[in-house]
């Protein structure tokens, strides 16, 4: 950077002035001084002795910076120097030999190059004067300073750039915006080289700057952010107090206006109209409204509200969108076109943070009008109740009315409605509904024990337009009626040991009933009433829905009888009371000493004794093994005997009168005489083969017991009783399926007829003697007594 000519000339003048001052300060300089003391006399002179002036004292020397021309800046001179070059001058210290050089004969000090004050402002040097002949110092060593004189060679620089500032809008004039600071590397103590002046190049008339401090202030009142929110201010700084020839630089200050709440919300329209269908769900957005606010941030926040119409305020609500600051109108209650078709209301928007320094309070709010039209939609029929719950007794007759449902079409057209039951909800088709009036009736006989509840879905559908439909839930409870007889809880298989004593409990029984009376079940147990008291067992009702079968005597023996039939009557507490009769078969068992029955009743005994499942399984395996071995041995023995003996079977027909249709077959034993009974003329039935005599005798014992049982039960119960009839049928089935016994069904048929025949009983079991004759209806019937043939005695047939 070149220096101005004025600066260079001024630097040269200052250098000459400094040189003249140096020469005037050097002792013994050529320049005369009238006030200087007299020089001391030479040695040997006759002048009187005077004190010499100390002249080897240096003042500060100056040298201008940035001057590349070598020049003499001063001269060292000793009082002893007579100009004979007898003194040698020596320079040492900072810059000696590099920056500065001294003439050892004359003592002149000159610069060797250009100096920069900003790099080094002064140099400290030492000077000596040495006698060349004696090489002794003529003067003591002295120290002096050479100062580099400043020139304006540096441009001022701004600090902390860039400059950014913000002020609120509408601020008053003179508000401080920012302060800019510049520095100059020149010497501030020398001249005006570092004296700075600030000025505005861009930004007027809105801003101004103080010239000496660099403080920027506003100079325009009521600056509006909504009109302009940012300004760029250019500030210039000059040195040398702004005079010509100085240096300058500039910087930019970005000034942003911050927002204040000086604007209120304003609606752009006086009326907002919206339409919403009547079937819109609650919470549906009906529309959006917006009030404009020139402010931003917190100053633009506003709250919307609905006024004037209380009903409309309850039907609709308005909320503020926090992002867009819009008013969102929402549906708060269901709409009905047929009830109300239009809503008109006022909406208001108000700032949340009002600032009365700029506007009155009422200018921070604005109002507009909302008009909402409800559009008609074809709606399905509506049931008066979303669900129905009815009750019907299970013995209700088919066609009994259970209840009625009602649905209405709320549309303006009021279309007729038809009712139906969804088939998927009534798979059994137990109910039907009148399609016109919605009356539900029973279509089948109901059974609470099969289905206690019926959950139906009733549908109502329009008969015109879109044929829309709706549904309602229908719950029908079937009330209990005492229509089920009680029965024993399980298939009891009681047994009694041969050594049982009177009063001992044989079996504990209980009953169940599918019905559910409101007060709970209560069962009554009793025996079948008869003319005679059962001499073997009695039934004891425990009054807790259980009863015990108790033995009435002792001396039960399998030799006399292996089974006893005990009819038990169970009666419930319903209204009317129902009862059932179950016949229990009580087996006589040759129990072991511990009371265990190895054949019948093992499970009952094990349960009563609390035998574990593992023990019961072990006993069962043992019994099964013994049974298999016994069967194998028996089959082996029978096979061997069949090989040795032959079976002879003779078949003869029994002669009977033509009026008797029953056929009695005679089984002839080996070595015995057979009896003959004639059947119908010309017909004969072949006899089946029978086993050996011993087995026949065992079979006869069973037959005799069966006949005695049937006769005794028939006297106690009667031929019309279900128990007796079932007993007879069971015996017939056994006789038909057993190939080793004669057809005793003929004998059972006689017993079953009993006294119902005009001729009386045809059975030979009740005849007094063989060959007795009875006459009935004019016909003669020859009756043969069968008791001796069966091996029964009078006591058995009683």
PDB file of N, CA and C in Angstrom, residues 260-354:
ATOM      1  N   UNK A 260     -44.591  -7.805  18.405  1.00  0.00           N
ATOM      2  CA  UNK A 260     -45.390  -7.447  19.584  1.00  0.00           C
ATOM      3  C   UNK A 260     -46.847  -7.571  19.176  1.00  0.00           C
ATOM      4  N   UNK A 261     -47.706  -7.765  20.164  1.00  0.00           N
ATOM      5  CA  UNK A 261     -49.127  -7.977  19.872  1.00  0.00           C
ATOM      6  C   UNK A 261     -49.783  -6.633  19.606  1.00  0.00           C
ATOM      7  N   UNK A 262     -49.598  -6.164  18.377  1.00  0.00           N
ATOM      8  CA  UNK A 262     -50.194  -4.896  17.979  1.00  0.00           C
ATOM      9  C   UNK A 262     -51.261  -5.086  16.919  1.00  0.00           C
ATOM     10  N   UNK A 263     -51.701  -6.375  16.724  1.00  0.00           N
ATOM     11  CA  UNK A 263     -52.768  -6.653  15.764  1.00  0.00           C
ATOM     12  C   UNK A 263     -53.760  -7.626  16.402  1.00  0.00           C
ATOM     13  N   UNK A 264     -55.018  -7.439  16.189  1.00  0.00           N
ATOM     14  CA  UNK A 264     -56.059  -8.322  16.677  1.00  0.00           C
ATOM     15  C   UNK A 264     -56.536  -9.264  15.588  1.00  0.00           C
ATOM     16  N   UNK A 265     -57.213 -10.390  15.935  1.00  0.00           N
ATOM     17  CA  UNK A 265     -57.733 -11.319  14.916  1.00  0.00           C
ATOM     18  C   UNK A 265     -58.863 -10.676  14.123  1.00  0.00           C
ATOM     19  N   UNK A 266     -58.921 -11.032  12.846  1.00  0.00           N
ATOM     20  CA  UNK A 266     -59.941 -10.462  11.958  1.00  0.00           C
ATOM     21  C   UNK A 266     -60.431 -11.548  11.015  1.00  0.00           C
ATOM     22  N   UNK A 267     -61.752 -11.803  10.994  1.00  0.00           N
ATOM     23  CA  UNK A 267     -62.345 -12.743  10.057  1.00  0.00           C
ATOM     24  C   UNK A 267     -62.447 -12.108   8.678  1.00  0.00           C
ATOM     25  N   UNK A 268     -62.139 -12.909   7.655  1.00  0.00           N
ATOM     26  CA  UNK A 268     -62.196 -12.394   6.292  1.00  0.00           C
ATOM     27  C   UNK A 268     -63.609 -12.447   5.716  1.00  0.00           C
ATOM     28  N   UNK A 269     -64.498 -13.264   6.366  1.00  0.00           N
ATOM     29  CA  UNK A 269     -65.880 -13.361   5.885  1.00  0.00           C
ATOM     30  C   UNK A 269     -66.822 -13.146   7.066  1.00  0.00           C
ATOM     31  N   UNK A 270     -67.966 -12.573   6.748  1.00  0.00           N
ATOM     32  CA  UNK A 270     -68.971 -12.349   7.786  1.00  0.00           C
ATOM     33  C   UNK A 270     -69.875 -13.567   7.986  1.00  0.00           C
ATOM     34  N   UNK A 271     -69.839 -14.529   7.038  1.00  0.00           N
ATOM     35  CA  UNK A 271     -70.695 -15.695   7.134  1.00  0.00           C
ATOM     36  C   UNK A 271     -69.938 -16.901   6.579  1.00  0.00           C
ATOM     37  N   UNK A 272     -69.962 -17.991   7.366  1.00  0.00           N
ATOM     38  CA  UNK A 272     -69.398 -19.264   6.931  1.00  0.00           C
ATOM     39  C   UNK A 272     -70.528 -20.291   6.919  1.00  0.00           C
ATOM     40  N   UNK A 273     -70.709 -20.993   5.784  1.00  0.00           N
ATOM     41  CA  UNK A 273     -71.795 -21.967   5.632  1.00  0.00           C
ATOM     42  C   UNK A 273     -71.186 -23.361   5.440  1.00  0.00           C
ATOM     43  N   UNK A 274     -71.760 -24.333   6.148  1.00  0.00           N
ATOM     44  CA  UNK A 274     -71.316 -25.726   6.052  1.00  0.00           C
ATOM     45  C   UNK A 274     -72.534 -26.628   5.957  1.00  0.00           C
ATOM     46  N   UNK A 275     -72.322 -27.855   5.440  1.00  0.00           N
ATOM     47  CA  UNK A 275     -73.369 -28.876   5.351  1.00  0.00           C
ATOM     48  C   UNK A 275     -72.817 -30.174   5.940  1.00  0.00           C
ATOM     49  N   UNK A 276     -73.672 -30.886   6.674  1.00  0.00           N
ATOM     50  CA  UNK A 276     -73.259 -32.136   7.307  1.00  0.00           C
ATOM     51  C   UNK A 276     -74.417 -33.116   7.221  1.00  0.00           C
ATOM     52  N   UNK A 277     -74.168 -34.404   6.856  1.00  0.00           N
ATOM     53  CA  UNK A 277     -75.261 -35.389   6.797  1.00  0.00           C
ATOM     54  C   UNK A 277     -75.731 -35.749   8.200  1.00  0.00           C
ATOM     55  N   UNK A 278     -76.973 -36.112   8.300  1.00  0.00           N
ATOM     56  CA  UNK A 278     -77.546 -36.389   9.612  1.00  0.00           C
ATOM     57  C   UNK A 278     -76.986 -37.643  10.266  1.00  0.00           C
ATOM     58  N   UNK A 279     -76.398 -38.535   9.463  1.00  0.00           N
ATOM     59  CA  UNK A 279     -75.834 -39.744  10.052  1.00  0.00           C
ATOM     60  C   UNK A 279     -74.351 -39.610  10.379  1.00  0.00           C
ATOM     61  N   UNK A 280     -73.853 -38.377  10.379  1.00  0.00           N
ATOM     62  CA  UNK A 280     -72.445 -38.170  10.729  1.00  0.00           C
ATOM     63  C   UNK A 280     -72.203 -38.573  12.175  1.00  0.00           C
ATOM     64  N   UNK A 281     -71.074 -39.195  12.397  1.00  0.00           N
ATOM     65  CA  UNK A 281     -70.733 -39.647  13.743  1.00  0.00           C
ATOM     66  C   UNK A 281     -70.311 -38.480  14.618  1.00  0.00           C
ATOM     67  N   UNK A 282     -70.500 -38.659  15.904  1.00  0.00           N
ATOM     68  CA  UNK A 282     -70.064 -37.637  16.850  1.00  0.00           C
ATOM     69  C   UNK A 282     -68.546 -37.495  16.753  1.00  0.00           C
ATOM     70  N   UNK A 283     -68.079 -36.245  16.682  1.00  0.00           N
ATOM     71  CA  UNK A 283     -66.657 -35.980  16.513  1.00  0.00           C
ATOM     72  C   UNK A 283     -66.266 -35.667  15.088  1.00  0.00           C
ATOM     73  N   UNK A 284     -67.219 -35.756  14.141  1.00  0.00           N
ATOM     74  CA  UNK A 284     -66.925 -35.449  12.745  1.00  0.00           C
ATOM     75  C   UNK A 284     -66.618 -33.962  12.585  1.00  0.00           C
ATOM     76  N   UNK A 285     -65.602 -33.638  11.764  1.00  0.00           N
ATOM     77  CA  UNK A 285     -65.257 -32.243  11.477  1.00  0.00           C
ATOM     78  C   UNK A 285     -66.268 -31.670  10.499  1.00  0.00           C
ATOM     79  N   UNK A 286     -66.980 -30.664  10.937  1.00  0.00           N
ATOM     80  CA  UNK A 286     -67.999 -30.032  10.082  1.00  0.00           C
ATOM     81  C   UNK A 286     -67.351 -29.029   9.145  1.00  0.00           C
ATOM     82  N   UNK A 287     -66.401 -28.244   9.627  1.00  0.00           N
ATOM     83  CA  UNK A 287     -65.728 -27.242   8.810  1.00  0.00           C
ATOM     84  C   UNK A 287     -64.656 -26.529   9.615  1.00  0.00           C
ATOM     85  N   UNK A 288     -63.915 -25.606   8.924  1.00  0.00           N
ATOM     86  CA  UNK A 288     -62.861 -24.822   9.546  1.00  0.00           C
ATOM     87  C   UNK A 288     -63.058 -23.353   9.214  1.00  0.00           C
ATOM     88  N   UNK A 289     -62.815 -22.511  10.194  1.00  0.00           N
ATOM     89  CA  UNK A 289     -62.853 -21.065  10.000  1.00  0.00           C
ATOM     90  C   UNK A 289     -61.514 -20.503  10.457  1.00  0.00           C
ATOM     91  N   UNK A 290     -61.157 -19.301   9.911  1.00  0.00           N
ATOM     92  CA  UNK A 290     -59.846 -18.741  10.203  1.00  0.00           C
ATOM     93  C   UNK A 290     -59.962 -17.236  10.369  1.00  0.00           C
ATOM     94  N   UNK A 291     -59.447 -16.738  11.489  1.00  0.00           N
ATOM     95  CA  UNK A 291     -59.335 -15.297  11.730  1.00  0.00           C
ATOM     96  C   UNK A 291     -57.884 -14.895  11.504  1.00  0.00           C
ATOM     97  N   UNK A 292     -57.642 -13.936  10.631  1.00  0.00           N
ATOM     98  CA  UNK A 292     -56.291 -13.518  10.308  1.00  0.00           C
ATOM     99  C   UNK A 292     -55.735 -12.630  11.421  1.00  0.00           C
ATOM    100  N   UNK A 293     -54.464 -12.877  11.755  1.00  0.00           N
ATOM    101  CA  UNK A 293     -53.757 -12.069  12.748  1.00  0.00           C
ATOM    102  C   UNK A 293     -52.357 -11.834  12.211  1.00  0.00           C
ATOM    103  N   UNK A 294     -52.000 -10.542  12.040  1.00  0.00           N
ATOM    104  CA  UNK A 294     -50.696 -10.211  11.480  1.00  0.00           C
ATOM    105  C   UNK A 294     -49.541 -10.590  12.370  1.00  0.00           C
ATOM    106  N   UNK A 295     -49.799 -10.826  13.619  1.00  0.00           N
ATOM    107  CA  UNK A 295     -48.715 -11.174  14.536  1.00  0.00           C
ATOM    108  C   UNK A 295     -48.323 -12.630  14.350  1.00  0.00           C
ATOM    109  N   UNK A 296     -47.257 -13.000  15.011  1.00  0.00           N
ATOM    110  CA  UNK A 296     -46.762 -14.370  14.951  1.00  0.00           C
ATOM    111  C   UNK A 296     -46.483 -14.850  16.359  1.00  0.00           C
ATOM    112  N   UNK A 297     -46.262 -16.191  16.460  1.00  0.00           N
ATOM    113  CA  UNK A 297     -45.884 -16.768  17.742  1.00  0.00           C
ATOM    114  C   UNK A 297     -46.989 -16.665  18.765  1.00  0.00           C
ATOM    115  N   UNK A 298     -46.583 -16.354  19.966  1.00  0.00           N
ATOM    116  CA  UNK A 298     -47.545 -16.297  21.062  1.00  0.00           C
ATOM    117  C   UNK A 298     -48.545 -15.171  20.882  1.00  0.00           C
ATOM    118  N   UNK A 299     -48.144 -14.124  20.154  1.00  0.00           N
ATOM    119  CA  UNK A 299     -49.056 -12.997  19.949  1.00  0.00           C
ATOM    120  C   UNK A 299     -50.171 -13.322  18.964  1.00  0.00           C
ATOM    121  N   UNK A 300     -50.001 -14.414  18.166  1.00  0.00           N
ATOM    122  CA  UNK A 300     -51.040 -14.793  17.207  1.00  0.00           C
ATOM    123  C   UNK A 300     -51.950 -15.883  17.747  1.00  0.00           C
ATOM    124  N   UNK A 301     -51.664 -16.410  18.927  1.00  0.00           N
ATOM    125  CA  UNK A 301     -52.517 -17.464  19.477  1.00  0.00           C
ATOM    126  C   UNK A 301     -53.874 -16.897  19.848  1.00  0.00           C
ATOM    127  N   UNK A 302     -54.913 -17.682  19.490  1.00  0.00           N
ATOM    128  CA  UNK A 302     -56.279 -17.231  19.748  1.00  0.00           C
ATOM    129  C   UNK A 302     -57.150 -18.419  20.121  1.00  0.00           C
ATOM    130  N   UNK A 303     -58.273 -18.119  20.711  1.00  0.00           N
ATOM    131  CA  UNK A 303     -59.241 -19.121  21.136  1.00  0.00           C
ATOM    132  C   UNK A 303     -60.576 -18.811  20.483  1.00  0.00           C
ATOM    133  N   UNK A 304     -61.189 -19.878  19.897  1.00  0.00           N
ATOM    134  CA  UNK A 304     -62.486 -19.729  19.246  1.00  0.00           C
ATOM    135  C   UNK A 304     -63.586 -20.200  20.193  1.00  0.00           C
ATOM    136  N   UNK A 305     -64.759 -19.616  20.065  1.00  0.00           N
ATOM    137  CA  UNK A 305     -65.913 -19.999  20.877  1.00  0.00           C
ATOM    138  C   UNK A 305     -67.176 -19.775  20.071  1.00  0.00           C
ATOM    139  N   UNK A 306     -68.243 -20.534  20.465  1.00  0.00           N
ATOM    140  CA  UNK A 306     -69.567 -20.400  19.842  1.00  0.00           C
ATOM    141  C   UNK A 306     -70.498 -19.713  20.817  1.00  0.00           C
ATOM    142  N   UNK A 307     -71.342 -18.841  20.316  1.00  0.00           N
ATOM    143  CA  UNK A 307     -72.229 -18.068  21.181  1.00  0.00           C
ATOM    144  C   UNK A 307     -73.633 -18.025  20.600  1.00  0.00           C
ATOM    145  N   UNK A 308     -74.507 -17.390  21.348  1.00  0.00           N
ATOM    146  CA  UNK A 308     -75.882 -17.035  20.959  1.00  0.00           C
ATOM    147  C   UNK A 308     -76.862 -18.203  21.063  1.00  0.00           C
ATOM    148  N   UNK A 309     -76.651 -19.302  20.350  1.00  0.00           N
ATOM    149  CA  UNK A 309     -77.625 -20.395  20.293  1.00  0.00           C
ATOM    150  C   UNK A 309     -77.195 -21.478  21.273  1.00  0.00           C
ATOM    151  N   UNK A 310     -77.956 -21.637  22.364  1.00  0.00           N
ATOM    152  CA  UNK A 310     -77.592 -22.631  23.371  1.00  0.00           C
ATOM    153  C   UNK A 310     -77.686 -24.041  22.819  1.00  0.00           C
ATOM    154  N   UNK A 311     -78.716 -24.312  22.034  1.00  0.00           N
ATOM    155  CA  UNK A 311     -78.873 -25.645  21.457  1.00  0.00           C
ATOM    156  C   UNK A 311     -77.745 -25.947  20.485  1.00  0.00           C
ATOM    157  N   UNK A 312     -77.411 -24.957  19.672  1.00  0.00           N
ATOM    158  CA  UNK A 312     -76.322 -25.154  18.726  1.00  0.00           C
ATOM    159  C   UNK A 312     -74.994 -25.328  19.442  1.00  0.00           C
ATOM    160  N   UNK A 313     -74.821 -24.613  20.516  1.00  0.00           N
ATOM    161  CA  UNK A 313     -73.576 -24.755  21.267  1.00  0.00           C
ATOM    162  C   UNK A 313     -73.459 -26.138  21.870  1.00  0.00           C
ATOM    163  N   UNK A 314     -74.589 -26.723  22.198  1.00  0.00           N
ATOM    164  CA  UNK A 314     -74.546 -28.075  22.741  1.00  0.00           C
ATOM    165  C   UNK A 314     -74.369 -29.116  21.644  1.00  0.00           C
ATOM    166  N   UNK A 315     -74.831 -28.812  20.422  1.00  0.00           N
ATOM    167  CA  UNK A 315     -74.726 -29.755  19.310  1.00  0.00           C
ATOM    168  C   UNK A 315     -73.362 -29.691  18.650  1.00  0.00           C
ATOM    169  N   UNK A 316     -72.764 -28.514  18.613  1.00  0.00           N
ATOM    170  CA  UNK A 316     -71.461 -28.343  17.974  1.00  0.00           C
ATOM    171  C   UNK A 316     -70.487 -27.707  18.964  1.00  0.00           C
ATOM    172  N   UNK A 317     -69.227 -28.007  18.760  1.00  0.00           N
ATOM    173  CA  UNK A 317     -68.155 -27.374  19.531  1.00  0.00           C
ATOM    174  C   UNK A 317     -67.091 -26.917  18.551  1.00  0.00           C
ATOM    175  N   UNK A 318     -66.257 -25.986  18.983  1.00  0.00           N
ATOM    176  CA  UNK A 318     -65.187 -25.466  18.148  1.00  0.00           C
ATOM    177  C   UNK A 318     -63.899 -25.491  18.945  1.00  0.00           C
ATOM    178  N   UNK A 319     -62.840 -25.927  18.285  1.00  0.00           N
ATOM    179  CA  UNK A 319     -61.530 -26.019  18.921  1.00  0.00           C
ATOM    180  C   UNK A 319     -60.491 -25.362  18.034  1.00  0.00           C
ATOM    181  N   UNK A 320     -59.396 -24.911  18.655  1.00  0.00           N
ATOM    182  CA  UNK A 320     -58.337 -24.226  17.931  1.00  0.00           C
ATOM    183  C   UNK A 320     -57.266 -25.217  17.511  1.00  0.00           C
ATOM    184  N   UNK A 321     -56.932 -25.201  16.216  1.00  0.00           N
ATOM    185  CA  UNK A 321     -55.829 -26.022  15.728  1.00  0.00           C
ATOM    186  C   UNK A 321     -54.525 -25.362  16.176  1.00  0.00           C
ATOM    187  N   UNK A 322     -53.705 -26.040  17.001  1.00  0.00           N
ATOM    188  CA  UNK A 322     -52.504 -25.384  17.521  1.00  0.00           C
ATOM    189  C   UNK A 322     -51.464 -25.078  16.453  1.00  0.00           C
ATOM    190  N   UNK A 323     -51.534 -25.723  15.299  1.00  0.00           N
ATOM    191  CA  UNK A 323     -50.536 -25.501  14.251  1.00  0.00           C
ATOM    192  C   UNK A 323     -50.960 -24.373  13.332  1.00  0.00           C
ATOM    193  N   UNK A 324     -52.188 -24.455  12.832  1.00  0.00           N
ATOM    194  CA  UNK A 324     -52.641 -23.451  11.856  1.00  0.00           C
ATOM    195  C   UNK A 324     -53.439 -22.313  12.484  1.00  0.00           C
ATOM    196  N   UNK A 325     -53.781 -22.419  13.770  1.00  0.00           N
ATOM    197  CA  UNK A 325     -54.593 -21.406  14.455  1.00  0.00           C
ATOM    198  C   UNK A 325     -55.963 -21.246  13.793  1.00  0.00           C
ATOM    199  N   UNK A 326     -56.475 -22.351  13.217  1.00  0.00           N
ATOM    200  CA  UNK A 326     -57.816 -22.347  12.641  1.00  0.00           C
ATOM    201  C   UNK A 326     -58.818 -22.812  13.690  1.00  0.00           C
ATOM    202  N   UNK A 327     -60.055 -22.410  13.499  1.00  0.00           N
ATOM    203  CA  UNK A 327     -61.130 -22.872  14.347  1.00  0.00           C
ATOM    204  C   UNK A 327     -61.804 -24.080  13.704  1.00  0.00           C
ATOM    205  N   UNK A 328     -61.726 -25.250  14.350  1.00  0.00           N
ATOM    206  CA  UNK A 328     -62.266 -26.496  13.802  1.00  0.00           C
ATOM    207  C   UNK A 328     -63.620 -26.745  14.455  1.00  0.00           C
ATOM    208  N   UNK A 329     -64.684 -26.774  13.648  1.00  0.00           N
ATOM    209  CA  UNK A 329     -66.042 -27.004  14.132  1.00  0.00           C
ATOM    210  C   UNK A 329     -66.297 -28.506  14.116  1.00  0.00           C
ATOM    211  N   UNK A 330     -66.662 -29.065  15.278  1.00  0.00           N
ATOM    212  CA  UNK A 330     -66.872 -30.502  15.433  1.00  0.00           C
ATOM    213  C   UNK A 330     -68.308 -30.781  15.864  1.00  0.00           C
ATOM    214  N   UNK A 331     -68.799 -31.975  15.465  1.00  0.00           N
ATOM    215  CA  UNK A 331     -70.131 -32.412  15.858  1.00  0.00           C
ATOM    216  C   UNK A 331     -70.064 -33.023  17.253  1.00  0.00           C
ATOM    217  N   UNK A 332     -70.873 -32.530  18.176  1.00  0.00           N
ATOM    218  CA  UNK A 332     -70.851 -32.996  19.566  1.00  0.00           C
ATOM    219  C   UNK A 332     -72.027 -33.894  19.905  1.00  0.00           C
ATOM    220  N   UNK A 333     -73.118 -33.842  19.164  1.00  0.00           N
ATOM    221  CA  UNK A 333     -74.289 -34.665  19.444  1.00  0.00           C
ATOM    222  C   UNK A 333     -74.851 -35.177  18.122  1.00  0.00           C
ATOM    223  N   UNK A 334     -75.543 -36.337  18.142  1.00  0.00           N
ATOM    224  CA  UNK A 334     -76.128 -36.855  16.900  1.00  0.00           C
ATOM    225  C   UNK A 334     -77.150 -35.874  16.325  1.00  0.00           C
ATOM    226  N   UNK A 335     -77.220 -35.891  15.003  1.00  0.00           N
ATOM    227  CA  UNK A 335     -78.152 -35.016  14.292  1.00  0.00           C
ATOM    228  C   UNK A 335     -79.375 -35.799  13.844  1.00  0.00           C
ATOM    229  N   UNK A 336     -80.462 -35.082  13.637  1.00  0.00           N
ATOM    230  CA  UNK A 336     -81.696 -35.685  13.136  1.00  0.00           C
ATOM    231  C   UNK A 336     -82.342 -34.684  12.190  1.00  0.00           C
ATOM    232  N   UNK A 337     -82.339 -35.051  10.919  1.00  0.00           N
ATOM    233  CA  UNK A 337     -82.895 -34.154   9.913  1.00  0.00           C
ATOM    234  C   UNK A 337     -84.371 -33.887  10.161  1.00  0.00           C
ATOM    235  N   UNK A 338     -85.071 -34.894  10.643  1.00  0.00           N
ATOM    236  CA  UNK A 338     -86.505 -34.720  10.863  1.00  0.00           C
ATOM    237  C   UNK A 338     -86.795 -33.831  12.068  1.00  0.00           C
ATOM    238  N   UNK A 339     -85.853 -33.667  12.941  1.00  0.00           N
ATOM    239  CA  UNK A 339     -86.067 -32.812  14.126  1.00  0.00           C
ATOM    240  C   UNK A 339     -85.629 -31.376  13.877  1.00  0.00           C
ATOM    241  N   UNK A 340     -84.404 -31.182  13.388  1.00  0.00           N
ATOM    242  CA  UNK A 340     -83.905 -29.835  13.100  1.00  0.00           C
ATOM    243  C   UNK A 340     -82.984 -29.907  11.903  1.00  0.00           C
ATOM    244  N   UNK A 341     -83.193 -29.014  10.970  1.00  0.00           N
ATOM    245  CA  UNK A 341     -82.488 -29.071   9.704  1.00  0.00           C
ATOM    246  C   UNK A 341     -81.446 -27.974   9.529  1.00  0.00           C
ATOM    247  N   UNK A 342     -81.419 -26.953  10.396  1.00  0.00           N
ATOM    248  CA  UNK A 342     -80.471 -25.856  10.211  1.00  0.00           C
ATOM    249  C   UNK A 342     -80.064 -25.296  11.566  1.00  0.00           C
ATOM    250  N   UNK A 343     -78.804 -24.913  11.669  1.00  0.00           N
ATOM    251  CA  UNK A 343     -78.262 -24.298  12.883  1.00  0.00           C
ATOM    252  C   UNK A 343     -77.553 -23.013  12.481  1.00  0.00           C
ATOM    253  N   UNK A 344     -77.837 -21.944  13.206  1.00  0.00           N
ATOM    254  CA  UNK A 344     -77.182 -20.650  12.988  1.00  0.00           C
ATOM    255  C   UNK A 344     -76.620 -20.199  14.326  1.00  0.00           C
ATOM    256  N   UNK A 345     -75.338 -19.819  14.322  1.00  0.00           N
ATOM    257  CA  UNK A 345     -74.684 -19.425  15.574  1.00  0.00           C
ATOM    258  C   UNK A 345     -73.567 -18.445  15.265  1.00  0.00           C
ATOM    259  N   UNK A 346     -73.082 -17.798  16.301  1.00  0.00           N
ATOM    260  CA  UNK A 346     -71.986 -16.837  16.180  1.00  0.00           C
ATOM    261  C   UNK A 346     -70.714 -17.471  16.699  1.00  0.00           C
ATOM    262  N   UNK A 347     -69.623 -17.186  15.995  1.00  0.00           N
ATOM    263  CA  UNK A 347     -68.309 -17.670  16.397  1.00  0.00           C
ATOM    264  C   UNK A 347     -67.412 -16.473  16.683  1.00  0.00           C
ATOM    265  N   UNK A 348     -66.646 -16.568  17.721  1.00  0.00           N
ATOM    266  CA  UNK A 348     -65.756 -15.472  18.124  1.00  0.00           C
ATOM    267  C   UNK A 348     -64.334 -15.991  18.252  1.00  0.00           C
ATOM    268  N   UNK A 349     -63.374 -15.133  17.829  1.00  0.00           N
ATOM    269  CA  UNK A 349     -61.946 -15.431  17.973  1.00  0.00           C
ATOM    270  C   UNK A 349     -61.325 -14.325  18.810  1.00  0.00           C
ATOM    271  N   UNK A 350     -60.552 -14.694  19.827  1.00  0.00           N
ATOM    272  CA  UNK A 350     -59.941 -13.712  20.736  1.00  0.00           C
ATOM    273  C   UNK A 350     -58.502 -14.116  20.993  1.00  0.00           C
ATOM    274  N   UNK A 351     -57.613 -13.096  21.035  1.00  0.00           N
ATOM    275  CA  UNK A 351     -56.207 -13.341  21.350  1.00  0.00           C
ATOM    276  C   UNK A 351     -56.063 -13.825  22.793  1.00  0.00           C
ATOM    277  N   UNK A 352     -55.130 -14.742  22.969  1.00  0.00           N
ATOM    278  CA  UNK A 352     -54.874 -15.236  24.324  1.00  0.00           C
ATOM    279  C   UNK A 352     -54.086 -14.236  25.156  1.00  0.00           C
ATOM    280  N   UNK A 353     -53.217 -13.446  24.517  1.00  0.00           N
ATOM    281  CA  UNK A 353     -52.365 -12.500  25.251  1.00  0.00           C
ATOM    282  C   UNK A 353     -52.553 -11.114  24.631  1.00  0.00           C
ATOM    283  N   UNK A 354     -53.402 -10.355  25.222  1.00  0.00           N
ATOM    284  CA  UNK A 354     -53.670  -9.005  24.738  1.00  0.00           C
ATOM    285  C   UNK A 354     -52.673  -8.026  25.374  1.00  0.00           C
TER     286      UNK A 354
END
